[in-house]
Short mmCIF file of C-alpha atoms in Angstrom, two decimals:
data_model
loop_
_atom_site.label_atom_id
_atom_site.label_comp_id
_atom_site.label_asym_id
_atom_site.label_seq_id
_atom_site.Cartn_x
_atom_site.Cartn_y
_atom_site.Cartn_z
CA MET A 537 13.92 -260.19 -117.05
CA LYS A 538 13.88 -260.13 -113.23
CA PRO A 539 17.15 -261.15 -111.38
CA ALA A 540 16.93 -264.46 -109.52
CA ILE A 541 16.15 -264.40 -105.97
CA ARG A 542 18.64 -265.95 -103.85
CA SER A 543 18.06 -266.91 -100.16
CA HIS A 544 20.69 -266.03 -97.84
CA SER A 545 21.60 -268.09 -94.97
CA PRO A 546 22.97 -266.60 -91.64
CA LEU A 547 25.54 -269.76 -91.71
CA SER A 548 26.86 -268.49 -95.14
CA ASP A 549 28.67 -265.42 -93.32
CA LEU A 550 30.41 -267.59 -90.90
CA PRO A 551 34.07 -269.02 -91.47
CA ILE A 552 34.22 -272.58 -92.39
CA GLU A 553 36.24 -273.53 -89.13
CA LEU A 554 32.98 -272.45 -87.02
CA LEU A 555 30.68 -274.07 -89.25
CA LEU A 556 32.59 -277.24 -88.96
CA ILE A 557 32.31 -277.01 -85.14
CA ILE A 558 28.47 -276.58 -85.25
CA PHE A 559 27.91 -279.38 -87.66
CA LYS A 560 30.03 -281.80 -85.39
CA ASP A 561 27.86 -280.57 -82.36
CA ALA A 562 24.65 -281.14 -84.39
CA ALA A 563 25.76 -284.51 -85.64
CA GLN A 564 26.02 -286.10 -82.22
CA PRO A 565 23.26 -288.00 -81.27
CA THR A 566 21.93 -286.94 -77.83
CA PHE A 567 20.41 -290.08 -76.74
CA SER A 568 18.18 -288.10 -74.24
CA GLN A 569 15.77 -290.25 -71.87
CA ARG A 570 12.96 -287.98 -73.00
CA GLU A 571 13.58 -288.22 -76.69
CA LYS A 572 11.19 -290.57 -78.24
CA TYR A 573 13.55 -292.60 -80.59
CA ASN A 574 11.66 -295.74 -80.56
CA ASN A 575 10.49 -295.18 -84.18
CA LYS A 576 13.04 -292.40 -84.99
CA ASN A 577 16.54 -293.05 -86.00
CA PRO A 578 18.98 -291.17 -83.47
CA TYR A 579 21.32 -290.55 -86.33
CA SER A 580 19.21 -289.03 -88.79
CA THR A 581 20.45 -285.61 -88.44
CA ALA A 582 24.19 -286.93 -88.75
CA LEU A 583 23.22 -288.58 -91.86
CA SER A 584 21.54 -285.59 -93.53
CA LEU A 585 24.87 -283.68 -92.57
CA CYS A 586 26.90 -286.22 -94.42
CA LEU A 587 25.09 -285.23 -97.81
CA VAL A 588 26.41 -281.43 -97.19
CA SER A 589 29.86 -282.06 -98.64
CA ARG A 590 32.89 -284.39 -98.26
CA LEU A 591 34.46 -282.00 -95.92
CA VAL A 592 31.54 -282.03 -93.50
CA ARG A 593 31.05 -285.80 -94.00
CA ARG A 594 34.70 -286.55 -93.04
CA THR A 595 34.55 -284.01 -90.24
CA ILE A 596 31.63 -285.39 -88.43
CA LEU A 597 31.98 -289.27 -89.07
CA PRO A 598 34.21 -289.72 -85.86
CA ASP A 599 31.37 -288.19 -83.65
CA PHE A 600 28.65 -289.94 -85.56
CA LEU A 601 30.50 -293.42 -85.02
CA HIS A 602 31.57 -292.91 -81.80
CA THR A 603 28.47 -294.68 -80.25
CA ILE A 604 26.77 -297.29 -82.43
CA LEU A 605 23.53 -298.47 -81.36
CA LEU A 606 22.06 -301.65 -83.50
CA ARG A 607 18.96 -302.46 -81.89
CA ARG A 608 17.26 -304.38 -84.70
CA ARG A 609 18.27 -307.19 -87.07
CA HIS A 610 18.09 -304.87 -90.26
CA SER A 611 20.36 -302.34 -88.55
CA VAL A 612 23.15 -304.94 -87.93
CA LYS A 613 22.65 -305.54 -91.88
CA LYS A 614 22.88 -302.06 -92.84
CA PHE A 615 26.00 -301.57 -90.71
CA ALA A 616 27.63 -304.38 -92.44
CA ASN A 617 26.66 -302.91 -95.64
CA ALA A 618 28.24 -299.86 -94.65
CA LEU A 619 31.43 -301.38 -93.94
CA LEU A 620 31.56 -303.34 -97.02
CA MET A 621 30.81 -300.15 -98.99
CA GLN A 622 34.08 -298.60 -97.08
CA LYS A 623 36.14 -301.55 -98.23
CA ALA A 624 35.00 -300.96 -101.83
CA TYR A 625 35.89 -297.29 -101.67
CA ALA A 626 39.59 -298.33 -100.27
CA GLU A 627 39.79 -300.63 -103.20
CA GLU A 628 39.15 -297.72 -105.70
CA GLN A 629 41.14 -295.42 -103.58
CA SER A 630 38.17 -293.04 -103.55
CA ASP A 631 38.05 -289.86 -101.41
CA LEU A 632 34.69 -291.27 -99.65
CA PHE A 633 36.51 -293.97 -97.88
CA PHE A 634 36.56 -293.77 -94.25
CA ASP A 635 38.00 -296.19 -91.79
CA TYR A 636 35.20 -296.88 -89.15
CA THR A 637 37.22 -299.19 -86.85
CA PRO A 638 39.16 -296.76 -84.93
CA ALA A 639 36.18 -294.29 -84.76
CA VAL A 640 33.90 -296.77 -83.05
CA GLN A 641 34.29 -296.46 -79.27
CA ARG A 642 31.06 -297.87 -77.91
CA MET A 643 28.92 -300.47 -79.47
CA TRP A 644 25.41 -302.20 -78.52
CA ILE A 645 24.11 -305.06 -80.56
CA CYS A 646 20.87 -306.77 -79.59
CA GLU A 647 17.47 -307.63 -81.36
CA ALA A 648 15.30 -307.24 -78.26
CA PHE A 649 13.52 -304.29 -79.80
CA ASP A 650 12.42 -306.65 -82.69
CA TYR A 651 10.88 -309.01 -80.22
CA SER A 652 8.85 -306.10 -78.40
CA LEU A 653 7.58 -305.01 -82.00
CA ASN A 654 6.52 -308.55 -82.95
CA ALA A 655 5.13 -309.53 -79.62
CA GLN A 656 1.51 -309.37 -81.12
CA ALA A 657 2.64 -310.87 -84.68
CA GLN A 658 0.70 -313.81 -86.34
CA SER A 659 1.62 -317.39 -85.25
CA TYR A 660 3.35 -319.65 -87.53
CA SER A 661 3.76 -323.34 -87.81
CA TRP A 662 6.67 -324.80 -86.20
CA MET A 663 8.35 -326.01 -89.43
CA ASP A 664 8.07 -322.24 -90.69
CA VAL A 665 9.44 -320.97 -87.42
CA MET A 666 12.48 -323.56 -87.72
CA ALA A 667 13.02 -322.48 -91.46
CA GLU A 668 13.09 -318.87 -90.93
CA SER A 669 15.22 -319.24 -87.93
CA TYR A 670 17.62 -321.00 -89.95
CA TYR A 671 18.09 -318.81 -92.92
CA LYS A 672 18.10 -315.84 -90.45
CA ASP A 673 20.96 -317.36 -88.70
CA ILE A 674 22.87 -317.81 -91.80
CA GLU A 675 22.58 -313.99 -92.73
CA LEU A 676 23.36 -312.86 -89.17
CA LYS A 677 26.27 -315.06 -89.15
CA HIS A 678 27.61 -313.43 -92.35
CA ASN A 679 26.73 -309.92 -91.33
CA MET A 680 28.65 -310.38 -87.99
CA SER A 681 31.65 -311.86 -89.86
CA VAL A 682 31.68 -308.37 -91.44
CA LEU A 683 31.20 -306.46 -88.09
CA LEU A 684 33.83 -308.71 -86.40
CA PRO A 685 36.93 -306.42 -86.72
CA VAL A 686 34.98 -303.24 -85.55
CA ILE A 687 33.37 -305.18 -82.74
CA LEU A 688 36.61 -306.43 -81.37
CA ALA A 689 38.20 -303.22 -81.50
CA ALA A 690 35.53 -301.20 -79.68
CA PRO A 691 36.50 -300.46 -76.21
CA ALA A 692 33.02 -300.84 -74.70
CA LEU A 693 30.49 -303.51 -76.10
CA VAL A 694 27.05 -304.48 -75.18
CA VAL A 695 25.66 -307.48 -76.52
CA ASP A 696 22.92 -310.02 -75.87
CA ARG A 697 23.64 -313.93 -75.69
CA ARG A 698 22.67 -314.53 -79.32
CA HIS A 699 25.06 -312.10 -80.70
CA LEU A 700 27.88 -313.01 -78.29
CA LYS A 701 27.76 -316.47 -79.40
CA PHE A 702 28.33 -315.45 -83.01
CA ILE A 703 31.18 -313.39 -81.85
CA LEU A 704 33.11 -316.23 -79.87
CA GLU A 705 32.54 -318.60 -82.76
CA LEU A 706 33.60 -316.41 -85.52
CA GLU A 707 36.95 -315.38 -83.46
CA GLY A 708 37.60 -319.08 -82.81
CA ALA A 709 37.37 -319.74 -86.47
CA GLU A 710 39.49 -316.52 -87.27
CA ASN A 711 42.12 -317.67 -84.74
CA ALA A 712 42.08 -321.36 -85.98
CA CYS A 713 42.51 -320.34 -89.50
CA ALA A 714 45.46 -317.71 -88.74
CA SER A 715 47.31 -320.41 -86.82
CA ARG A 716 47.60 -322.56 -90.08
CA THR A 717 49.07 -320.00 -92.01
CA ASP A 718 52.80 -319.01 -91.96
CA HIS A 719 52.07 -315.41 -90.83
CA ASN A 720 50.85 -316.70 -87.50
CA ILE A 721 52.96 -319.56 -86.73
CA SER A 722 52.68 -319.00 -83.03
CA GLY A 723 48.77 -319.42 -83.14
CA GLN A 724 48.19 -316.21 -81.45
CA SER A 725 44.87 -314.41 -82.45
CA THR A 726 44.99 -312.07 -85.48
CA PHE A 727 42.99 -309.47 -83.45
CA SER A 728 44.38 -307.09 -80.93
CA GLY A 729 42.39 -306.99 -77.52
CA LYS A 730 40.70 -303.58 -77.26
CA THR A 731 37.55 -304.41 -75.61
CA LYS A 732 37.90 -303.39 -71.89
CA SER A 733 34.27 -303.41 -71.07
CA LEU A 734 31.63 -305.91 -71.89
CA ALA A 735 27.91 -306.09 -70.78
CA ILE A 736 25.72 -308.98 -71.62
CA ILE A 737 21.97 -308.34 -71.86
CA GLN A 738 19.01 -310.20 -70.44
CA GLN A 739 21.18 -312.48 -68.11
CA SER A 740 18.36 -314.31 -66.10
CA ILE A 741 18.97 -316.03 -63.01
CA ASN A 742 17.43 -319.17 -64.17
CA TYR A 743 19.57 -319.09 -67.31
CA VAL A 744 23.16 -320.49 -67.72
CA LEU A 745 25.56 -319.15 -70.14
CA ASN A 746 26.50 -322.27 -72.17
CA ILE A 747 27.81 -319.88 -74.78
CA PHE A 748 31.02 -319.76 -72.68
CA ARG A 749 32.07 -323.06 -74.04
CA ASN A 750 32.48 -321.65 -77.46
CA ILE A 751 35.65 -319.66 -76.09
CA SER A 752 38.94 -320.19 -78.15
CA LYS A 753 42.07 -320.78 -76.18
CA GLU A 754 43.62 -318.00 -78.22
CA SER A 755 40.85 -315.62 -77.53
CA VAL A 756 42.20 -312.10 -76.93
CA PHE A 757 38.71 -310.80 -76.54
CA PHE A 758 37.86 -312.53 -73.34
CA ALA A 759 41.39 -311.91 -72.13
CA SER A 760 41.21 -308.25 -72.71
CA ILE A 761 38.04 -307.44 -70.80
CA GLN A 762 38.40 -305.68 -67.54
CA HIS A 763 34.94 -304.99 -66.73
CA LEU A 764 32.01 -307.56 -67.04
CA THR A 765 28.39 -306.28 -66.42
CA TYR A 766 25.21 -308.32 -66.69
CA LEU A 767 22.12 -306.36 -67.37
CA ILE A 768 19.26 -308.43 -66.02
CA ASP A 769 16.15 -309.78 -67.60
CA LEU A 770 13.64 -307.14 -66.53
CA ALA A 771 10.70 -309.50 -66.97
CA GLU A 772 12.02 -312.28 -64.98
CA ASP A 773 14.28 -310.83 -62.49
CA SER A 774 13.67 -307.00 -61.76
CA CYS A 775 11.29 -307.50 -58.69
CA HIS A 776 13.82 -310.24 -57.02
CA PHE A 777 16.46 -307.16 -57.29
CA ARG A 778 14.11 -304.87 -55.94
CA ASP A 779 14.44 -306.42 -52.60
CA ILE A 780 18.25 -306.14 -52.95
CA SER A 781 17.91 -302.42 -53.73
CA SER A 782 15.62 -302.12 -50.52
CA GLY A 783 18.03 -303.53 -48.46
CA VAL A 784 16.08 -306.51 -47.20
CA ASP A 785 17.74 -309.34 -49.60
CA SER A 786 21.33 -310.22 -49.92
CA PRO A 787 22.55 -310.35 -53.64
CA GLU A 788 24.64 -313.72 -52.80
CA ASN A 789 22.45 -316.12 -54.40
CA PRO A 790 21.98 -314.95 -58.10
CA VAL A 791 25.22 -312.92 -58.26
CA SER A 792 27.42 -315.72 -56.90
CA MET A 793 25.73 -318.23 -59.29
CA TRP A 794 26.57 -316.06 -62.33
CA MET A 795 30.00 -315.46 -61.10
CA ARG A 796 30.69 -319.37 -60.71
CA ASP A 797 29.55 -319.68 -64.13
CA LEU A 798 32.34 -317.18 -65.54
CA PRO A 799 35.29 -318.56 -67.65
CA TRP A 800 37.67 -317.43 -65.22
CA ALA A 801 40.76 -319.16 -67.00
CA TYR A 802 40.10 -316.82 -70.04
CA MET A 803 39.38 -313.61 -68.44
CA LYS A 804 42.75 -312.72 -67.33
CA SER A 805 42.36 -309.10 -67.08
CA LEU A 806 39.01 -309.08 -65.29
CA GLN A 807 38.92 -306.24 -62.43
CA THR A 808 35.22 -305.97 -61.71
CA PHE A 809 31.86 -307.94 -62.06
CA SER A 810 28.85 -305.91 -62.06
CA VAL A 811 25.09 -306.35 -62.34
CA VAL A 812 22.70 -303.58 -63.37
CA TYR A 813 19.05 -303.43 -62.26
CA PRO A 814 16.29 -300.73 -61.57
CA HIS A 815 16.23 -299.10 -58.47
CA LEU A 816 12.49 -299.57 -57.53
CA PRO A 817 11.34 -297.45 -54.59
CA ALA A 818 8.63 -298.88 -52.14
CA PRO A 819 5.82 -298.34 -52.92
CA TYR A 820 5.61 -298.09 -56.54
CA ASP A 821 2.98 -298.50 -59.46
CA PHE A 822 3.38 -302.13 -60.36
CA GLN A 823 0.80 -302.00 -63.11
CA SER A 824 2.65 -298.70 -64.84
CA TYR A 825 5.94 -300.66 -64.45
CA VAL A 826 4.60 -303.60 -66.25
CA THR A 827 2.42 -301.94 -69.17
CA GLN A 828 3.63 -298.16 -69.50
CA GLY A 829 7.02 -297.93 -67.82
CA LEU A 830 8.31 -295.76 -64.87
CA ASP A 831 11.17 -293.30 -64.82
CA LEU A 832 13.50 -295.15 -62.59
CA HIS A 833 17.05 -294.61 -61.19
CA VAL A 834 19.54 -297.58 -61.91
CA GLU A 835 21.53 -299.36 -59.39
CA ARG A 836 25.03 -300.94 -59.96
CA LEU A 837 26.09 -303.75 -57.79
CA THR A 838 29.86 -304.20 -58.29
CA VAL A 839 32.08 -307.03 -57.13
CA SER A 840 35.90 -307.01 -57.21
CA ALA A 841 36.77 -310.04 -59.19
CA ALA A 842 40.19 -310.39 -57.78
CA LEU A 843 39.05 -310.52 -54.02
CA TYR A 844 36.06 -312.88 -55.18
CA LYS A 845 38.49 -315.32 -57.17
CA GLN A 846 40.89 -315.51 -54.04
CA ASP A 847 38.13 -317.22 -52.03
CA PRO A 848 34.58 -317.60 -53.72
CA GLU A 849 33.05 -319.65 -50.91
CA PHE A 850 33.77 -317.10 -48.03
CA PHE A 851 33.37 -313.77 -49.86
CA PRO A 852 31.97 -311.19 -47.79
CA TRP A 853 28.45 -310.62 -49.45
CA VAL A 854 27.00 -309.16 -46.09
CA THR A 855 23.46 -309.93 -44.84
CA PRO A 856 20.50 -308.00 -44.77
CA PRO A 857 19.18 -305.69 -43.60
CA PHE A 858 21.49 -302.93 -44.59
CA PRO A 859 21.06 -299.16 -45.52
CA VAL A 860 19.57 -298.46 -49.01
CA THR A 861 21.77 -296.65 -51.33
CA ASP A 862 19.97 -293.15 -52.18
CA PRO A 863 20.25 -291.82 -55.72
CA GLY A 864 23.43 -290.07 -56.73
CA THR A 865 25.49 -292.08 -53.96
CA LYS A 866 27.63 -294.93 -53.62
CA ARG A 867 28.11 -297.21 -50.66
CA ILE A 868 30.53 -299.78 -50.00
CA GLU A 869 29.12 -302.55 -47.78
CA SER A 870 32.38 -304.71 -47.57
CA ASP A 871 35.70 -305.21 -49.21
CA GLY A 872 35.18 -305.70 -52.78
CA LEU A 873 31.48 -305.01 -52.76
CA SER A 874 29.73 -301.88 -53.43
CA PHE A 875 26.34 -300.35 -54.61
CA GLU A 876 25.76 -297.17 -56.46
CA VAL A 877 22.68 -295.68 -57.83
CA THR A 878 22.43 -293.04 -60.69
CA ARG A 879 21.60 -289.42 -60.02
CA ASP A 880 19.47 -289.36 -63.16
CA LYS A 881 16.66 -291.72 -64.26
CA THR A 882 15.73 -293.90 -67.40
CA ARG A 883 12.57 -295.26 -68.75
CA LEU A 884 11.99 -298.88 -67.73
CA THR A 885 9.16 -301.23 -68.58
CA GLN A 886 9.26 -304.64 -67.14
CA PHE A 887 8.03 -306.84 -70.12
CA PHE A 888 10.21 -305.05 -72.69
CA CYS A 889 14.06 -304.93 -72.72
CA SER A 890 14.71 -301.15 -72.69
CA TRP A 891 18.09 -300.87 -71.34
CA ASP A 892 19.27 -299.32 -74.64
CA LYS A 893 18.57 -295.74 -73.67
CA ALA A 894 20.24 -296.16 -70.21
CA TRP A 895 23.31 -297.51 -71.82
CA ALA A 896 23.39 -294.81 -74.77
CA SER A 897 23.12 -292.06 -72.14
CA GLY A 898 25.61 -293.12 -70.05
CA LEU A 899 23.67 -294.70 -66.98
CA ILE A 900 25.28 -298.07 -66.85
CA GLU A 901 28.87 -297.37 -67.71
CA ASP A 902 31.49 -299.16 -65.35
CA GLU A 903 31.97 -295.86 -63.40
CA VAL A 904 28.53 -294.57 -62.81
CA VAL A 905 28.72 -290.91 -63.42
CA LEU A 906 27.43 -288.91 -60.45
#
């Protein structure tokens, strides 16, 4: 009988400590601007490595969970199911239990990618659309209630208006329930305020954020936020902000309107308010921007919240023309107002929300990495 042939892997000769370092590095999603992950799961490598062994799984999970990108409705559902599974593991005292909450540092929740995929879907009757929306909202609210402790513990959160509405409603309901129990007679929130950076997706100039009316008086979520960012609606507003990035228009009209709409009474820790938009050089291929997308730098306009709040009517917005900010540089136009352009580029398309790659790769953070 011939002896069994065994394949020999070069990795088998390495010490376990070195192997774990390799696995940790391989498990981290790159979120590269060049990586075509619209139809590819950026976490696929990490998910496969989790199947190697329990030791490998426990080692790579913190890096795997550091940045959570939920771009579709079913992604929110899958993450909620994963949290429920961990709860079951905890009750069974299983070795597979892992607490996701402290591991998640950055979280993105938005369904815009679903909308772009369904742009050419078949039309439905008005009644069908309303019924489908109703049942989807029920399911989404349930899933968001499961995610809520993780969301409120994440230092950096990016969310669209729809999901932010659910977060505020659920936090308010939890606070109201807690205030009626003996465990929380003071009525203070049962959640600790850990979210320092909040970005709201698709904040159109022509849209008023009436979701702010859902904020609970006991909200520690809004009270803890230090940096608030609006990611503009690319389809509606990017051409308007082109004039701002090219130095021929003042940001006063759109930005001051958004800031007046903020719930200042609840945002006790707010330090900066920012708007992020494409840095569109002139001339540029408008047709490519609309249909195929362009590799563009990103500009971040930042306002000192403290200085604005002192005297909103006379905040020094500056008047055009003023110098254009070059890629990789920052200019301060007046006290409390600055412009900063990223050194790197991201792929942006006007008619589809594509901020996720820019965020995941760090291009729209509160402090732009130069």
